[in-house]
CSV table of C-alpha atoms in Angstrom, one decimal:
chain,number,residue,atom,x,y,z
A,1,UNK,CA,0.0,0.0,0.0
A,2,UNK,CA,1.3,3.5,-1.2
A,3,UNK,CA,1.5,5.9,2.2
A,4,UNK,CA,2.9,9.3,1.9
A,5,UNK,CA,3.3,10.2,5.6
A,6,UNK,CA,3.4,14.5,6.2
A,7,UNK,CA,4.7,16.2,9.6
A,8,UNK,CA,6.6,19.1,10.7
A,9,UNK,CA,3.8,21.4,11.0
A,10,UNK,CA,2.7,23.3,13.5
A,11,UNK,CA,2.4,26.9,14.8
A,12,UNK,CA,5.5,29.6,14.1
A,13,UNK,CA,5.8,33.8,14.2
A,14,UNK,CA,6.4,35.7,10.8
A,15,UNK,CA,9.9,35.3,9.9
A,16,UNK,CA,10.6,32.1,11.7
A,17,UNK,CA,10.9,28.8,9.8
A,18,UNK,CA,9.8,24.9,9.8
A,19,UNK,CA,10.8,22.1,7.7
A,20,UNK,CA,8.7,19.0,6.8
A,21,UNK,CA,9.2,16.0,6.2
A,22,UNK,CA,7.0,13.4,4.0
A,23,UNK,CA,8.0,9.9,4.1
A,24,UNK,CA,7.1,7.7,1.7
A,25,UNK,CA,6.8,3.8,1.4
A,26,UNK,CA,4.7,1.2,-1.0
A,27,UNK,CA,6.5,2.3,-3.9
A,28,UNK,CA,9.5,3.2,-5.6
A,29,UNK,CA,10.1,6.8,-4.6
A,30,UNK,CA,13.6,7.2,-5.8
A,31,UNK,CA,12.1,6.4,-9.2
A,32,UNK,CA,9.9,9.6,-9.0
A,33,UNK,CA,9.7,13.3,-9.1
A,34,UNK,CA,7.7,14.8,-6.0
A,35,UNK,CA,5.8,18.0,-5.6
A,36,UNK,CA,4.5,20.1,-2.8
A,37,UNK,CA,1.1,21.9,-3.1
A,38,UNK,CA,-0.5,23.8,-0.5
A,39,UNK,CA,-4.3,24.4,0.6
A,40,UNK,CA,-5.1,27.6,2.9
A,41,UNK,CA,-7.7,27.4,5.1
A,42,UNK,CA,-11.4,27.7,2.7
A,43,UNK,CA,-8.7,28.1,-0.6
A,44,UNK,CA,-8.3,26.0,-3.4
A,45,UNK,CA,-4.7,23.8,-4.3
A,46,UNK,CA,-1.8,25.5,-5.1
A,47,UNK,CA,1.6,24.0,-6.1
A,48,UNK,CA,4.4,25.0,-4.2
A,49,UNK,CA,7.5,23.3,-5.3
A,50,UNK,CA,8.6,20.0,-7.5
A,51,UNK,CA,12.1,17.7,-7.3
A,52,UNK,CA,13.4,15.4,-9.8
A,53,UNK,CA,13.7,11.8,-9.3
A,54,UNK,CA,17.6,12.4,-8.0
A,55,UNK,CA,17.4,15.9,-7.0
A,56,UNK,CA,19.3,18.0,-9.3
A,57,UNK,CA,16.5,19.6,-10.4
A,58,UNK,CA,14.3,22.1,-8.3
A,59,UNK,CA,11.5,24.5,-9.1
A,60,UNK,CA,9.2,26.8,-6.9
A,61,UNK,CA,6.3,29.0,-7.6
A,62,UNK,CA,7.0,32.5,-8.0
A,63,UNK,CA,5.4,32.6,-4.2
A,64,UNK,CA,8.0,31.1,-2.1
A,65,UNK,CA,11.2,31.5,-4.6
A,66,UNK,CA,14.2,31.9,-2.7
A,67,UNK,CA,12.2,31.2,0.8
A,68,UNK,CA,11.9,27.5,0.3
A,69,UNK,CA,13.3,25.0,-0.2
A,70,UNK,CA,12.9,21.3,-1.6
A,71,UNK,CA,14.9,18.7,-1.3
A,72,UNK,CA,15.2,14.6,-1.3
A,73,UNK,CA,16.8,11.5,0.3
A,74,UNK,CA,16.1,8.8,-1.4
A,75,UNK,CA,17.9,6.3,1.3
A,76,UNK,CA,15.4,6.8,3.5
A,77,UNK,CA,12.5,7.7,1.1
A,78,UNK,CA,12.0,11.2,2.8
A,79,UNK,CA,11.0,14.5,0.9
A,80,UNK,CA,11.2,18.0,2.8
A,81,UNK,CA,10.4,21.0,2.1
A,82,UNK,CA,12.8,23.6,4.0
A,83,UNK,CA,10.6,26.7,4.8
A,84,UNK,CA,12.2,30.5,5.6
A,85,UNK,CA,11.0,33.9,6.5
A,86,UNK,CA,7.4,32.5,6.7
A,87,UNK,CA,4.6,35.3,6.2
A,88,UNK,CA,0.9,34.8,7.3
A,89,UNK,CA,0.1,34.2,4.0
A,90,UNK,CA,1.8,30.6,3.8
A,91,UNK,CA,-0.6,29.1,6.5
A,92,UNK,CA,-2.4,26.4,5.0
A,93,UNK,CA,-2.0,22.7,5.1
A,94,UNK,CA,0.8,21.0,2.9
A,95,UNK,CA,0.4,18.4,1.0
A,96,UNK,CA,3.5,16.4,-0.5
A,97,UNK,CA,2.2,14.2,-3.4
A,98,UNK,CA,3.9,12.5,-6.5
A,99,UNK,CA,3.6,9.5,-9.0
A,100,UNK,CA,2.8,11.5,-11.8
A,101,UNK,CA,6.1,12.8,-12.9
A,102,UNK,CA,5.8,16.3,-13.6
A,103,UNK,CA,2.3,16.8,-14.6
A,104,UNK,CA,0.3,15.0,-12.2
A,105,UNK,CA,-0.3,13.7,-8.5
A,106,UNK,CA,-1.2,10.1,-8.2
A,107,UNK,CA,-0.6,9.3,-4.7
A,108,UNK,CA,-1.3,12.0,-1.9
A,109,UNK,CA,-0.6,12.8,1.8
A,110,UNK,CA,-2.8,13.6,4.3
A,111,UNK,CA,-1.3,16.8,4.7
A,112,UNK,CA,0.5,18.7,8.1
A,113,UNK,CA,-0.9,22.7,9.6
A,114,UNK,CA,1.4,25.2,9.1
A,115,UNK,CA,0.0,28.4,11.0
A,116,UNK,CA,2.1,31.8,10.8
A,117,UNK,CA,0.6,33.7,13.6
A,118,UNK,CA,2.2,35.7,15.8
B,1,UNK,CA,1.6,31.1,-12.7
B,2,UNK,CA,-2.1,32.4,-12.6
B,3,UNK,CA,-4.7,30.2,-11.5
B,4,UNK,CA,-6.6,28.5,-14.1
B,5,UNK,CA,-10.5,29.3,-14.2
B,6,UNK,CA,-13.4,27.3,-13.0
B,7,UNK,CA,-16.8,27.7,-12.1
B,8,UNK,CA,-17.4,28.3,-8.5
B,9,UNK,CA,-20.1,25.6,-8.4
B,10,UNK,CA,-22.1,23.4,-10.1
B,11,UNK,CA,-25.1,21.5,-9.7
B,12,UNK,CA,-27.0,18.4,-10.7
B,13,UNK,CA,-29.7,15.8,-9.8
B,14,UNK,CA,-28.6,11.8,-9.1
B,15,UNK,CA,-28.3,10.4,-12.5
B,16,UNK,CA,-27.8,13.7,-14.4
B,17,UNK,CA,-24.7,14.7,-16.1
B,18,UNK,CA,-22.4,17.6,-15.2
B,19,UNK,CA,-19.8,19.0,-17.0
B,20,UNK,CA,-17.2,21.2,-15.6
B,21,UNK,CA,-14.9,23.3,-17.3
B,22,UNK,CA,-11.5,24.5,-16.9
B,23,UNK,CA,-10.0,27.6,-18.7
B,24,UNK,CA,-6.1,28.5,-19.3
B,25,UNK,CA,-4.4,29.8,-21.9
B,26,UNK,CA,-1.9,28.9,-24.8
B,27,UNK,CA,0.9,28.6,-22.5
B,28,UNK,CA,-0.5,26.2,-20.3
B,29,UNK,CA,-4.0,23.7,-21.3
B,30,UNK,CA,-3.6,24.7,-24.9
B,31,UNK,CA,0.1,24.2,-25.0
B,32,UNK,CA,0.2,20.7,-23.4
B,33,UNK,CA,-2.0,17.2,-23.0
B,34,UNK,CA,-1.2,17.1,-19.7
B,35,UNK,CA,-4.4,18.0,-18.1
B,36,UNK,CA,-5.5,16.5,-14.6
B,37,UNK,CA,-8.6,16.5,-12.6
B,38,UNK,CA,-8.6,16.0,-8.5
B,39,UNK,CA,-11.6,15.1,-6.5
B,40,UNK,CA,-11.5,16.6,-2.9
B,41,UNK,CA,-14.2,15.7,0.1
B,42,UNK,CA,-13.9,18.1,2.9
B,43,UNK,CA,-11.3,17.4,5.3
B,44,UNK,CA,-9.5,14.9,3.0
B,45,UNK,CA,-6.3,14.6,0.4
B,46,UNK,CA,-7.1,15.4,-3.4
B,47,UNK,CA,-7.4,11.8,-5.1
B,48,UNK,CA,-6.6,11.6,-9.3
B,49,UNK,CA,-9.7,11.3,-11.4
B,50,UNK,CA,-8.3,12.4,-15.0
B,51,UNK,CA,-4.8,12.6,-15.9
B,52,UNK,CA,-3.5,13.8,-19.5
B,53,UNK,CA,-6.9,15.2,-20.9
B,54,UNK,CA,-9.0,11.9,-20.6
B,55,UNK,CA,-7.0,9.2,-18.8
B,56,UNK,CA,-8.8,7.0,-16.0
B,57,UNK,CA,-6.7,5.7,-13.3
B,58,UNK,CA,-7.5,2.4,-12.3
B,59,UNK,CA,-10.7,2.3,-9.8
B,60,UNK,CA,-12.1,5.5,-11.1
B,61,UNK,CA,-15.4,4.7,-12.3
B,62,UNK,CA,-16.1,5.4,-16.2
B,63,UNK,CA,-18.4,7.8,-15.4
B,64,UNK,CA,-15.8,10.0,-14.8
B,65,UNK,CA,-14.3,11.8,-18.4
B,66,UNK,CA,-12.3,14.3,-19.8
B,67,UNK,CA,-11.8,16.4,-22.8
B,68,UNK,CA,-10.1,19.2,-24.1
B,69,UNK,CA,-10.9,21.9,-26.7
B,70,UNK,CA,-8.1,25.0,-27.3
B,71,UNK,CA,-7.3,26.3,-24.1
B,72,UNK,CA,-10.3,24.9,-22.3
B,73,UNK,CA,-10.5,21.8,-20.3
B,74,UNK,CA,-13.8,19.7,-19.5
B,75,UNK,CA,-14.7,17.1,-16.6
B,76,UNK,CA,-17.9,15.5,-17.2
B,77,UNK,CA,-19.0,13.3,-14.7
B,78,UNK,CA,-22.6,11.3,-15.6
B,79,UNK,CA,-24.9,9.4,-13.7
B,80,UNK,CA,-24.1,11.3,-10.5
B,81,UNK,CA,-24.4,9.6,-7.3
B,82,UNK,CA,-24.6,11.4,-3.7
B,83,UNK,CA,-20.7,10.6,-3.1
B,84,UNK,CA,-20.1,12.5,-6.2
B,85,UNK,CA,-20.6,15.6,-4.2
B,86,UNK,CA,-17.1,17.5,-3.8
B,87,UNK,CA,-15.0,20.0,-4.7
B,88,UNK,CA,-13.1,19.3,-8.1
B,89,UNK,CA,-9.8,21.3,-9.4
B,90,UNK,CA,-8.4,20.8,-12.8
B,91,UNK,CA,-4.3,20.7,-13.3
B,92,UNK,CA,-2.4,21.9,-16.1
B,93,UNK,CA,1.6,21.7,-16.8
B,94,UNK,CA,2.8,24.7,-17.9
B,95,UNK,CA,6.4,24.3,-18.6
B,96,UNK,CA,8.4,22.8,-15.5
B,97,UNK,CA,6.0,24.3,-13.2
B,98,UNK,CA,2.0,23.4,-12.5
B,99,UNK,CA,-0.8,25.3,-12.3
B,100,UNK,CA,-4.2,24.7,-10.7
B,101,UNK,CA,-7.9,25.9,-11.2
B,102,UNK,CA,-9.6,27.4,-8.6
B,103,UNK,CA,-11.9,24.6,-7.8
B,104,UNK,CA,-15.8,24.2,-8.4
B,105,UNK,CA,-17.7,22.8,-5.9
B,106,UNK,CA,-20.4,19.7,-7.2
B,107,UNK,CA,-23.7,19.5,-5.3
B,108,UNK,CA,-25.5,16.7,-6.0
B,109,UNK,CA,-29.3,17.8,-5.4
């Protein structure tokens, strides 16, 4: 059974920063490129971030560029997303999800709370 | 990286059809096949219903299908049960990154 397993969320001020962690199992994950996408609270999906299958390739929305930070290691089968100078505006839950190369998300997480409040 | 557009909501009876549609542009769903649908019940993940315009993945009922015209993508769902009821947001590649719809919630009357 594919799990995709979220956490690291939580409650942090403006400015601080939090990294999660999604640790997969049930499939192959070093074969695939992974992707973050966000949901604030009442809001619809928004991508956040994708890896490539051996993570020497990186891109973020135009949202969090050069404040986070994805990244991959594929001996323990454990995506992160590295997360800096966080504004009230990135509160939502996360979601890490994959399986679909670049274009689509086939398998899901259940997603951690990450709450900017001061 | 704007948002793609969708209906804020759509409605139908059980065993009706719905169709919802999804609009980009030529850089994104009229650029590329690669056009995915997500159902979402409240307080759960997105699961795949459509990937690359019209694809099923396996245990998504063929009442579930998709289509694409120009820069405007369609889900139609027919025969729609109760558990059809959700919020639905198309997908589109757009050149290394991704870009999602706004979503369109389903109520099944």
């Amino acid at each position: 059974e594919v799990q995709l397993v979220e956490s690291g969320g939580g409650l942090v001020q403006p400015g601080g920063s939090l990294r999660l962690s999604c640790a997969a199992s049930g499939f192959t994950f070093s074969s695939y490129w992974m992707h973050w996408v966000r949901q604030a609270p009442g809001k619809g999906l928004v991508w956040v971030s994708r890896i490539n299958s051996d993570g020497r390739s990186t891109i973020y929305a135009d949202s969090v560029k050069g404040r986070f930070t994805i990244s991959r290691d594929n001996a323990k089968n454990t995506l992160y997303l590295q997360m800096n100078s966080l504004r009230a505006e990135d509160t939502a839950v996360y979601y890490c999800a994959g399986g679909g190369g670049g274009s689509y998300f086939y398998y899901w997480g259940q997603g951690t709370l990450v709450t900017v409040s001061s | 990286q704007s948002a793609l557009t969708q209906p804020r909501s759509v409605s139908g009876s059980p065993g009706q059809s719905v169709t919802i549609s999804c609009t980009g542009t030529s850089s994104d769903v009229g650029a590329y096949n690669y056009v995915s649908w997500y159902q979402q019940h409240p307080g759960k993940a997105p699961k795949l219903m459509i990937y690359d315009v019209s694809k099923r993945p396996s245990g998504v009922p063929d009442r579930f299908s998709g289509s694409k015209s120009g820069n405007t993508a369609s889900l139609t769902i027919s025969g729609l049960q109760a558990e059809d009821e959700a919020d639905y947001y198309c997908c589109s590649y757009a050149g290394s990154y991704v870009v999602f719809g706004g979503g369109t919630k389903l109520t099944v009357l």
